[in-house]
Amino acid sequence: MTATGVTLHLRVTPNAGRDAIDGPETRGDGSCYLRLRVSAVPDKGKANAAVIALLAKKLNLTKSAIKLVSGDTARFKTLAIAGDATVISKALETITK
């Protein structure tokens, strides 16, 4: 959580058969990511836009509330989600169960 919202770490699989949130994943180093898959190809930001659209829909937020902070061309991405951190955290818990 941050003063303006939530920072979310993702592992994204582009060019998948469907758009879906697979749930949390803990890596060997102890870091935790939310695993997503999108059907968009990783070309000219299409997959990143699909990730933002998927999360905005699932969290009932506008796409403009979600910004890509890092990982533009990587599978591991960091997003900043603006809004009430408590509400966003509860919504994330709901969609990852």
mmCIF file of N, CA and C in Angstrom:
data_model
loop_
_atom_site.group_PDB
_atom_site.id
_atom_site.type_symbol
_atom_site.label_atom_id
_atom_site.label_comp_id
_atom_site.label_asym_id
_atom_site.label_seq_id
_atom_site.Cartn_x
_atom_site.Cartn_y
_atom_site.Cartn_z
ATOM 1 N N MET A 1 0.830 -1.183 0.000
ATOM 2 C CA MET A 1 0.000 0.000 0.000
ATOM 3 C C MET A 1 0.872 1.244 0.000
ATOM 4 N N THR A 2 0.387 2.255 -0.688
ATOM 5 C CA THR A 2 1.077 3.539 -0.711
ATOM 6 C C THR A 2 0.088 4.615 -0.273
ATOM 7 N N ALA A 3 0.555 5.838 -0.202
ATOM 8 C CA ALA A 3 -0.310 6.943 0.207
ATOM 9 C C ALA A 3 -1.409 7.208 -0.818
ATOM 10 N N THR A 4 -1.165 6.844 -2.072
ATOM 11 C CA THR A 4 -2.143 7.131 -3.127
ATOM 12 C C THR A 4 -2.853 5.894 -3.660
ATOM 13 N N GLY A 5 -2.542 4.717 -3.103
ATOM 14 C CA GLY A 5 -3.176 3.497 -3.608
ATOM 15 C C GLY A 5 -2.387 2.258 -3.272
ATOM 16 N N VAL A 6 -2.210 1.412 -4.272
ATOM 17 C CA VAL A 6 -1.563 0.111 -4.086
ATOM 18 C C VAL A 6 -0.533 -0.107 -5.194
ATOM 19 N N THR A 7 0.591 -0.706 -4.827
ATOM 20 C CA THR A 7 1.575 -1.150 -5.802
ATOM 21 C C THR A 7 1.381 -2.646 -5.971
ATOM 22 N N LEU A 8 1.280 -3.085 -7.218
ATOM 23 C CA LEU A 8 0.993 -4.486 -7.506
ATOM 24 C C LEU A 8 2.071 -5.055 -8.419
ATOM 25 N N HIS A 9 2.616 -6.206 -8.041
ATOM 26 C CA HIS A 9 3.636 -6.884 -8.836
ATOM 27 C C HIS A 9 2.974 -8.039 -9.570
ATOM 28 N N LEU A 10 3.258 -8.146 -10.862
ATOM 29 C CA LEU A 10 2.608 -9.137 -11.715
ATOM 30 C C LEU A 10 3.615 -10.000 -12.454
ATOM 31 N N ARG A 11 3.173 -11.193 -12.788
ATOM 32 C CA ARG A 11 3.868 -12.026 -13.770
ATOM 33 C C ARG A 11 2.851 -12.267 -14.876
ATOM 34 N N VAL A 12 3.145 -11.770 -16.057
ATOM 35 C CA VAL A 12 2.188 -11.776 -17.159
ATOM 36 C C VAL A 12 2.613 -12.769 -18.235
ATOM 37 N N THR A 13 1.641 -13.549 -18.704
ATOM 38 C CA THR A 13 1.854 -14.436 -19.836
ATOM 39 C C THR A 13 1.046 -13.874 -21.005
ATOM 40 N N PRO A 14 1.715 -13.274 -21.993
ATOM 41 C CA PRO A 14 0.998 -12.753 -23.153
ATOM 42 C C PRO A 14 0.711 -13.858 -24.165
ATOM 43 N N ASN A 15 -0.118 -13.545 -25.146
ATOM 44 C CA ASN A 15 -0.423 -14.472 -26.237
ATOM 45 C C ASN A 15 -1.025 -15.781 -25.717
ATOM 46 N N ALA A 16 -1.777 -15.681 -24.621
ATOM 47 C CA ALA A 16 -2.430 -16.852 -24.034
ATOM 48 C C ALA A 16 -3.768 -17.080 -24.731
ATOM 49 N N GLY A 17 -4.385 -18.182 -24.443
ATOM 50 C CA GLY A 17 -5.656 -18.506 -25.068
ATOM 51 C C GLY A 17 -6.820 -17.674 -24.555
ATOM 52 N N ARG A 18 -6.648 -17.079 -23.376
ATOM 53 C CA ARG A 18 -7.730 -16.298 -22.784
ATOM 54 C C ARG A 18 -7.155 -15.265 -21.822
ATOM 55 N N ASP A 19 -7.977 -14.290 -21.459
ATOM 56 C CA ASP A 19 -7.601 -13.316 -20.443
ATOM 57 C C ASP A 19 -8.064 -13.856 -19.098
ATOM 58 N N ALA A 20 -7.154 -13.973 -18.137
ATOM 59 C CA ALA A 20 -7.516 -14.536 -16.842
ATOM 60 C C ALA A 20 -6.527 -14.123 -15.766
ATOM 61 N N ILE A 21 -7.023 -14.107 -14.539
ATOM 62 C CA ILE A 21 -6.173 -13.907 -13.370
ATOM 63 C C ILE A 21 -6.025 -15.273 -12.722
ATOM 64 N N ASP A 22 -4.804 -15.782 -12.715
ATOM 65 C CA ASP A 22 -4.551 -17.126 -12.202
ATOM 66 C C ASP A 22 -4.375 -17.157 -10.694
ATOM 67 N N GLY A 23 -4.028 -16.028 -10.092
ATOM 68 C CA GLY A 23 -3.859 -15.967 -8.648
ATOM 69 C C GLY A 23 -2.441 -15.663 -8.250
ATOM 70 N N PRO A 24 -2.206 -15.641 -6.951
ATOM 71 C CA PRO A 24 -0.861 -15.299 -6.455
ATOM 72 C C PRO A 24 0.132 -16.431 -6.680
ATOM 73 N N GLU A 25 1.388 -16.041 -6.810
ATOM 74 C CA GLU A 25 2.477 -17.006 -6.987
ATOM 75 C C GLU A 25 3.646 -16.534 -6.146
ATOM 76 N N THR A 26 4.187 -17.419 -5.334
ATOM 77 C CA THR A 26 5.364 -17.091 -4.543
ATOM 78 C C THR A 26 6.578 -17.705 -5.223
ATOM 79 N N ARG A 27 7.562 -16.882 -5.459
ATOM 80 C CA ARG A 27 8.779 -17.329 -6.132
ATOM 81 C C ARG A 27 9.739 -17.948 -5.128
ATOM 82 N N GLY A 28 10.789 -18.565 -5.618
ATOM 83 C CA GLY A 28 11.791 -19.206 -4.773
ATOM 84 C C GLY A 28 12.519 -18.231 -3.855
ATOM 85 N N ASP A 29 12.605 -16.964 -4.278
ATOM 86 C CA ASP A 29 13.289 -15.969 -3.452
ATOM 87 C C ASP A 29 12.357 -15.338 -2.411
ATOM 88 N N GLY A 30 11.101 -15.812 -2.347
ATOM 89 C CA GLY A 30 10.155 -15.307 -1.358
ATOM 90 C C GLY A 30 9.278 -14.171 -1.843
ATOM 91 N N SER A 31 9.556 -13.650 -3.029
ATOM 92 C CA SER A 31 8.731 -12.560 -3.556
ATOM 93 C C SER A 31 7.400 -13.119 -4.055
ATOM 94 N N CYS A 32 6.370 -12.279 -3.990
ATOM 95 C CA CYS A 32 5.034 -12.707 -4.367
ATOM 96 C C CYS A 32 4.525 -11.860 -5.531
ATOM 97 N N TYR A 33 3.942 -12.515 -6.509
ATOM 98 C CA TYR A 33 3.407 -11.864 -7.697
ATOM 99 C C TYR A 33 1.984 -12.329 -7.918
ATOM 100 N N LEU A 34 1.220 -11.513 -8.618
ATOM 101 C CA LEU A 34 -0.090 -11.935 -9.085
ATOM 102 C C LEU A 34 0.106 -12.409 -10.514
ATOM 103 N N ARG A 35 -0.315 -13.615 -10.792
ATOM 104 C CA ARG A 35 -0.100 -14.196 -12.120
ATOM 105 C C ARG A 35 -1.318 -13.944 -13.004
ATOM 106 N N LEU A 36 -1.077 -13.364 -14.182
ATOM 107 C CA LEU A 36 -2.129 -13.071 -15.144
ATOM 108 C C LEU A 36 -1.755 -13.619 -16.496
ATOM 109 N N ARG A 37 -2.774 -13.861 -17.315
ATOM 110 C CA ARG A 37 -2.546 -14.207 -18.718
ATOM 111 C C ARG A 37 -3.484 -13.370 -19.566
ATOM 112 N N VAL A 38 -2.971 -12.919 -20.693
ATOM 113 C CA VAL A 38 -3.788 -12.138 -21.620
ATOM 114 C C VAL A 38 -3.616 -12.695 -23.029
ATOM 115 N N SER A 39 -4.658 -12.581 -23.824
ATOM 116 C CA SER A 39 -4.606 -13.116 -25.190
ATOM 117 C C SER A 39 -3.892 -12.174 -26.147
ATOM 118 N N ALA A 40 -3.671 -10.944 -25.743
ATOM 119 C CA ALA A 40 -2.996 -9.964 -26.605
ATOM 120 C C ALA A 40 -1.527 -10.328 -26.796
ATOM 121 N N VAL A 41 -1.020 -9.980 -27.960
ATOM 122 C CA VAL A 41 0.389 -10.239 -28.268
ATOM 123 C C VAL A 41 1.260 -9.149 -27.650
ATOM 124 N N PRO A 42 2.507 -9.497 -27.311
ATOM 125 C CA PRO A 42 3.406 -8.503 -26.718
ATOM 126 C C PRO A 42 4.046 -7.629 -27.797
ATOM 127 N N ASP A 43 3.237 -6.841 -28.456
ATOM 128 C CA ASP A 43 3.708 -6.011 -29.556
ATOM 129 C C ASP A 43 3.170 -4.591 -29.388
ATOM 130 N N LYS A 44 4.066 -3.628 -29.312
ATOM 131 C CA LYS A 44 3.706 -2.210 -29.241
ATOM 132 C C LYS A 44 2.749 -1.897 -28.096
ATOM 133 N N GLY A 45 2.939 -2.564 -26.943
ATOM 134 C CA GLY A 45 2.156 -2.268 -25.759
ATOM 135 C C GLY A 45 0.774 -2.895 -25.705
ATOM 136 N N LYS A 46 0.454 -3.760 -26.661
ATOM 137 C CA LYS A 46 -0.885 -4.369 -26.681
ATOM 138 C C LYS A 46 -1.127 -5.247 -25.457
ATOM 139 N N ALA A 47 -0.141 -6.036 -25.057
ATOM 140 C CA ALA A 47 -0.308 -6.897 -23.890
ATOM 141 C C ALA A 47 -0.425 -6.059 -22.616
ATOM 142 N N ASN A 48 0.362 -4.998 -22.507
ATOM 143 C CA ASN A 48 0.276 -4.123 -21.336
ATOM 144 C C ASN A 48 -1.103 -3.482 -21.242
ATOM 145 N N ALA A 49 -1.635 -3.040 -22.366
ATOM 146 C CA ALA A 49 -2.972 -2.438 -22.379
ATOM 147 C C ALA A 49 -4.024 -3.467 -21.985
ATOM 148 N N ALA A 50 -3.843 -4.713 -22.414
ATOM 149 C CA ALA A 50 -4.785 -5.775 -22.063
ATOM 150 C C ALA A 50 -4.725 -6.093 -20.570
ATOM 151 N N VAL A 51 -3.545 -6.058 -19.987
ATOM 152 C CA VAL A 51 -3.386 -6.285 -18.550
ATOM 153 C C VAL A 51 -4.130 -5.203 -17.772
ATOM 154 N N ILE A 52 -3.930 -3.959 -18.163
ATOM 155 C CA ILE A 52 -4.591 -2.842 -17.485
ATOM 156 C C ILE A 52 -6.104 -2.940 -17.644
ATOM 157 N N ALA A 53 -6.567 -3.266 -18.835
ATOM 158 C CA ALA A 53 -8.013 -3.396 -19.074
ATOM 159 C C ALA A 53 -8.605 -4.533 -18.236
ATOM 160 N N LEU A 54 -7.911 -5.665 -18.152
ATOM 161 C CA LEU A 54 -8.392 -6.797 -17.375
ATOM 162 C C LEU A 54 -8.498 -6.442 -15.890
ATOM 163 N N LEU A 55 -7.453 -5.846 -15.355
ATOM 164 C CA LEU A 55 -7.478 -5.477 -13.936
ATOM 165 C C LEU A 55 -8.519 -4.401 -13.649
ATOM 166 N N ALA A 56 -8.644 -3.431 -14.538
ATOM 167 C CA ALA A 56 -9.639 -2.369 -14.339
ATOM 168 C C ALA A 56 -11.042 -2.966 -14.298
ATOM 169 N N LYS A 57 -11.314 -3.909 -15.181
ATOM 170 C CA LYS A 57 -12.629 -4.542 -15.218
ATOM 171 C C LYS A 57 -12.882 -5.345 -13.948
ATOM 172 N N LYS A 58 -11.906 -6.159 -13.551
ATOM 173 C CA LYS A 58 -12.074 -7.024 -12.385
ATOM 174 C C LYS A 58 -12.156 -6.233 -11.076
ATOM 175 N N LEU A 59 -11.433 -5.100 -11.009
ATOM 176 C CA LEU A 59 -11.422 -4.291 -9.788
ATOM 177 C C LEU A 59 -12.475 -3.183 -9.810
ATOM 178 N N ASN A 60 -13.218 -3.094 -10.913
ATOM 179 C CA ASN A 60 -14.251 -2.072 -11.067
ATOM 180 C C ASN A 60 -13.654 -0.663 -10.948
ATOM 181 N N LEU A 61 -12.545 -0.450 -11.665
ATOM 182 C CA LEU A 61 -11.858 0.836 -11.695
ATOM 183 C C LEU A 61 -11.767 1.319 -13.137
ATOM 184 N N THR A 62 -11.435 2.575 -13.289
ATOM 185 C CA THR A 62 -11.173 3.079 -14.637
ATOM 186 C C THR A 62 -9.756 2.677 -15.031
ATOM 187 N N LYS A 63 -9.531 2.535 -16.314
ATOM 188 C CA LYS A 63 -8.190 2.182 -16.792
ATOM 189 C C LYS A 63 -7.178 3.259 -16.422
ATOM 190 N N SER A 64 -7.625 4.507 -16.335
ATOM 191 C CA SER A 64 -6.703 5.602 -16.007
ATOM 192 C C SER A 64 -6.219 5.537 -14.557
ATOM 193 N N ALA A 65 -6.858 4.743 -13.715
ATOM 194 C CA ALA A 65 -6.429 4.594 -12.324
ATOM 195 C C ALA A 65 -5.252 3.631 -12.193
ATOM 196 N N ILE A 66 -4.923 2.928 -13.281
ATOM 197 C CA ILE A 66 -3.856 1.925 -13.251
ATOM 198 C C ILE A 66 -2.732 2.364 -14.184
ATOM 199 N N LYS A 67 -1.540 2.455 -13.637
ATOM 200 C CA LYS A 67 -0.372 2.886 -14.411
ATOM 201 C C LYS A 67 0.730 1.836 -14.337
ATOM 202 N N LEU A 68 1.382 1.602 -15.459
ATOM 203 C CA LEU A 68 2.536 0.711 -15.512
ATOM 204 C C LEU A 68 3.748 1.470 -14.981
ATOM 205 N N VAL A 69 4.360 0.951 -13.915
ATOM 206 C CA VAL A 69 5.511 1.612 -13.298
ATOM 207 C C VAL A 69 6.813 1.063 -13.870
ATOM 208 N N SER A 70 6.876 -0.267 -14.012
ATOM 209 C CA SER A 70 8.084 -0.879 -14.569
ATOM 210 C C SER A 70 7.725 -2.195 -15.238
ATOM 211 N N GLY A 71 8.619 -2.648 -16.118
ATOM 212 C CA GLY A 71 8.427 -3.916 -16.795
ATOM 213 C C GLY A 71 7.730 -3.797 -18.130
ATOM 214 N N ASP A 72 7.914 -2.698 -18.804
ATOM 215 C CA ASP A 72 7.235 -2.450 -20.084
ATOM 216 C C ASP A 72 7.388 -3.608 -21.062
ATOM 217 N N THR A 73 8.579 -4.173 -21.169
ATOM 218 C CA THR A 73 8.812 -5.265 -22.117
ATOM 219 C C THR A 73 9.122 -6.589 -21.423
ATOM 220 N N ALA A 74 8.918 -6.655 -20.107
ATOM 221 C CA ALA A 74 9.235 -7.865 -19.339
ATOM 222 C C ALA A 74 7.967 -8.588 -18.899
ATOM 223 N N ARG A 75 8.112 -9.845 -18.544
ATOM 224 C CA ARG A 75 6.984 -10.604 -17.994
ATOM 225 C C ARG A 75 6.628 -10.121 -16.592
ATOM 226 N N PHE A 76 7.639 -9.707 -15.847
ATOM 227 C CA PHE A 76 7.414 -9.211 -14.492
ATOM 228 C C PHE A 76 7.190 -7.708 -14.560
ATOM 229 N N LYS A 77 6.045 -7.271 -14.072
ATOM 230 C CA LYS A 77 5.651 -5.876 -14.169
ATOM 231 C C LYS A 77 5.250 -5.353 -12.803
ATOM 232 N N THR A 78 5.356 -4.040 -12.638
ATOM 233 C CA THR A 78 4.882 -3.378 -11.434
ATOM 234 C C THR A 78 3.880 -2.329 -11.860
ATOM 235 N N LEU A 79 2.703 -2.365 -11.224
ATOM 236 C CA LEU A 79 1.644 -1.409 -11.515
ATOM 237 C C LEU A 79 1.354 -0.577 -10.282
ATOM 238 N N ALA A 80 0.955 0.670 -10.496
ATOM 239 C CA ALA A 80 0.464 1.533 -9.430
ATOM 240 C C ALA A 80 -1.028 1.701 -9.666
ATOM 241 N N ILE A 81 -1.810 1.368 -8.641
ATOM 242 C CA ILE A 81 -3.262 1.491 -8.735
ATOM 243 C C ILE A 81 -3.692 2.597 -7.790
ATOM 244 N N ALA A 82 -4.256 3.665 -8.348
ATOM 245 C CA ALA A 82 -4.671 4.820 -7.560
ATOM 246 C C ALA A 82 -6.058 4.592 -6.977
ATOM 247 N N GLY A 83 -6.230 5.016 -5.738
ATOM 248 C CA GLY A 83 -7.521 4.902 -5.079
ATOM 249 C C GLY A 83 -7.357 4.559 -3.621
ATOM 250 N N ASP A 84 -8.458 4.238 -2.967
ATOM 251 C CA ASP A 84 -8.459 3.861 -1.565
ATOM 252 C C ASP A 84 -7.780 2.498 -1.423
ATOM 253 N N ALA A 85 -6.636 2.476 -0.753
ATOM 254 C CA ALA A 85 -5.826 1.261 -0.650
ATOM 255 C C ALA A 85 -6.585 0.119 0.015
ATOM 256 N N THR A 86 -7.399 0.414 1.000
ATOM 257 C CA THR A 86 -8.153 -0.638 1.690
ATOM 258 C C THR A 86 -9.169 -1.279 0.761
ATOM 259 N N VAL A 87 -9.880 -0.470 0.000
ATOM 260 C CA VAL A 87 -10.885 -0.977 -0.937
ATOM 261 C C VAL A 87 -10.216 -1.794 -2.035
ATOM 262 N N ILE A 88 -9.116 -1.294 -2.569
ATOM 263 C CA ILE A 88 -8.392 -2.004 -3.634
ATOM 264 C C ILE A 88 -7.849 -3.329 -3.116
ATOM 265 N N SER A 89 -7.285 -3.333 -1.919
ATOM 266 C CA SER A 89 -6.738 -4.559 -1.339
ATOM 267 C C SER A 89 -7.826 -5.612 -1.146
ATOM 268 N N LYS A 90 -8.989 -5.188 -0.664
ATOM 269 C CA LYS A 90 -10.095 -6.134 -0.487
ATOM 270 C C LYS A 90 -10.564 -6.686 -1.831
ATOM 271 N N ALA A 91 -10.626 -5.823 -2.844
ATOM 272 C CA ALA A 91 -11.031 -6.276 -4.183
ATOM 273 C C ALA A 91 -10.010 -7.253 -4.738
ATOM 274 N N LEU A 92 -8.725 -7.007 -4.516
ATOM 275 C CA LEU A 92 -7.680 -7.930 -4.978
ATOM 276 C C LEU A 92 -7.809 -9.284 -4.290
ATOM 277 N N GLU A 93 -8.097 -9.277 -2.999
ATOM 278 C CA GLU A 93 -8.278 -10.538 -2.273
ATOM 279 C C GLU A 93 -9.443 -11.318 -2.868
ATOM 280 N N THR A 94 -10.506 -10.624 -3.221
ATOM 281 C CA THR A 94 -11.699 -11.275 -3.763
ATOM 282 C C THR A 94 -11.422 -11.920 -5.124
ATOM 283 N N ILE A 95 -10.710 -11.210 -6.002
ATOM 284 C CA ILE A 95 -10.500 -11.737 -7.352
ATOM 285 C C ILE A 95 -9.407 -12.792 -7.422
ATOM 286 N N THR A 96 -8.598 -12.923 -6.377
ATOM 287 C CA THR A 96 -7.506 -13.894 -6.422
ATOM 288 C C THR A 96 -7.841 -15.179 -5.678
ATOM 289 N N LYS A 97 -9.054 -15.312 -5.182
ATOM 290 C CA LYS A 97 -9.443 -16.546 -4.476
ATOM 291 C C LYS A 97 -9.892 -17.599 -5.442
#
